[in-house]
XYZ file of C-alpha atoms in Angstrom:
97
model
C 25.902 -58.060 37.796
C 26.608 -56.717 41.275
C 24.939 -57.297 44.640
C 24.327 -54.360 46.989
C 23.742 -55.014 50.682
C 22.640 -52.493 53.273
C 22.870 -53.279 56.977
C 23.189 -51.581 60.338
C 25.259 -54.459 61.768
C 28.205 -52.199 62.629
C 26.033 -49.490 64.189
C 23.279 -51.550 65.832
C 22.498 -50.277 69.346
C 19.043 -51.894 69.652
C 19.176 -54.208 72.677
C 16.493 -56.838 73.205
C 15.904 -59.495 75.866
C 17.906 -62.731 75.572
C 16.566 -64.999 72.848
C 14.409 -62.352 71.144
C 14.365 -62.970 67.368
C 15.272 -59.371 66.480
C 18.687 -59.571 68.119
C 22.052 -58.365 66.863
C 23.216 -61.944 66.227
C 20.773 -62.155 63.305
C 22.534 -59.283 61.557
C 25.898 -60.942 62.111
C 24.571 -64.290 60.837
C 23.235 -62.614 57.704
C 26.600 -61.014 57.002
C 28.339 -64.381 57.491
C 25.794 -66.085 55.238
C 26.441 -63.660 52.414
C 30.175 -64.194 52.831
C 29.768 -67.972 52.921
C 27.503 -68.030 49.840
C 30.500 -67.962 47.515
C 29.045 -65.282 45.277
C 31.166 -64.663 42.206
C 29.846 -61.152 41.626
C 31.054 -57.986 43.348
C 29.345 -57.240 46.658
C 28.810 -53.573 47.430
C 28.176 -52.730 51.092
C 25.946 -49.704 51.424
C 26.553 -47.504 54.454
C 23.369 -46.332 56.161
C 22.625 -42.706 56.875
C 20.501 -41.458 59.742
C 16.953 -40.620 58.607
C 15.737 -37.211 59.706
C 12.608 -36.865 61.824
C 10.898 -35.180 58.876
C 11.575 -38.274 56.744
C 10.314 -40.635 59.448
C 7.275 -38.379 59.799
C 6.196 -39.397 56.305
C 5.442 -42.880 57.627
C 4.879 -42.394 61.369
C 2.821 -39.953 63.371
C 5.014 -37.317 65.013
C 3.452 -38.066 68.418
C 4.563 -41.691 68.072
C 8.092 -40.631 67.125
C 8.233 -38.191 70.031
C 7.038 -40.872 72.454
C 9.627 -43.317 71.105
C 12.455 -40.786 71.461
C 11.336 -40.107 75.044
C 11.074 -43.812 75.878
C 14.577 -44.490 74.573
C 15.942 -41.455 76.441
C 14.829 -42.945 79.773
C 16.322 -46.375 79.054
C 13.640 -47.974 76.886
C 10.775 -50.319 77.643
C 8.032 -52.328 75.991
C 6.034 -50.836 73.134
C 3.828 -53.929 73.121
C 4.285 -57.512 74.385
C 6.555 -58.387 71.435
C 8.336 -55.082 70.779
C 11.044 -53.744 73.060
C 12.961 -50.490 72.830
C 16.302 -49.758 74.459
C 18.425 -46.651 74.819
C 19.889 -47.171 71.347
C 16.764 -48.369 69.545
C 15.731 -45.049 68.033
C 19.214 -44.327 66.679
C 19.342 -47.808 65.140
C 15.862 -47.331 63.648
C 16.970 -44.048 62.068
C 19.824 -45.886 60.356
C 17.662 -48.831 59.320
C 15.063 -46.561 57.731
């Protein structure tokens, strides 16, 4: 048996307000947790690839994607009271997809 893990921890550019649960520290903690688990099977780290707009368009309306790209291009902002976007959020989302 092998365990495959995919993460954007090395390429994460999504910045959120201090204390927000979707912060970069969670990705780092997950990586540490896997390392500390003492697994005796090989761990394969999968490298993400950037999803194309056409691929994202299968799940999201193109107007939404366009608005998100524009929002990130001007420095980000709030999508709703619990969801923030920063300059690097769209690029990180493309990798996470």
